[in-house]
């Protein structure tokens, strides 16, 4: 059985690799969507139509990390401020840099804004990641809104003792499940309720469960880690093919969410028991996944709109041109990580986090 004192301190490299893969899948999905919408060109034979599954992996992974790394903070009110500051430093600075850059771009070249209403309230809501009727300025910001809400839920577990937090969170989970299965419904105009009881939150819960299962039953699971790993990967491949070629509709949580939880359990067990040797490039891609995720949509949108306005869309084929654009988007995200995200994060940790809260031995994923 894993203990709090030993397991969280080891960097889980295989999870890191899959975080990078998830980011690349999201890039490929948006590349196909944007190419189809603007240039009327399907890319890679629609094979990455299911690339949005990378978001499901990120959500489940977030729930897993909270339990696996931060479980010692549960029920300890004095650790709440530290938790919130660290999460804010992780999420907001890079997001603000990219959002404000995009906002300036929209102001200078309004045609790229797609007639978005850039009113002060909307801009502030986008910067603070407050739920609104409109998507944030940076489109992928909707995922961060869910992340922040998820942090809020975990904060309840930190702030209150389990005897109080468990009934509150159990009631929330019960209503969320009822809403997911459409037993309880809310008007579309109730944006906040759609977030509070949104079905995507159940993927964070699956991450919680994955973390608990791994902590509690690691020795038993470890015997079947490679089988579970193979099943999870095969499941992703099969679903990806079905989405691409048959355009099937299904619920994300019971399929992709469950597969993500299974993959995370298996990959973590492999990391702990086998310590596989993984190329540094793949680890780096995982480190840069947040920058890749945040920067790729504006970049792809700008490039495809330039091609459209220059009447060069006819030269944009379904494979080679989008492949170059995908590589460019990923490389740009990696450069952004190296030159901006990583040094800024180190600076903020040293000058804000470590000054407010003296460093202690913590896990890192």
Coordinates of C-alpha atoms in Angstrom, one line a residue, residues 4 9 12 15-16 39-40 112 118 150 156 178 180 195 244 255 336:
X4 CA 1.5 9.6 2.2
X9 CA 7.2 12.7 -4.0
X12 CA 5.0 10.3 -12.5
X15 CA 1.3 10.5 -16.7
X16 CA 3.3 13.4 -17.9
X39 CA -11.2 26.7 -45.4
X40 CA -13.8 24.0 -45.9
X112 CA -10.4 38.6 -36.2
X118 CA -15.6 43.2 -26.1
X150 CA -13.3 22.0 -9.1
X156 CA -14.6 22.7 0.9
X178 CA -29.5 13.5 -11.4
X180 CA -26.4 14.3 -15.8
X195 CA -21.6 24.9 -14.1
X244 CA -14.0 9.7 -36.9
X255 CA -16.8 6.4 -21.9
X336 CA 6.2 29.8 -25.1

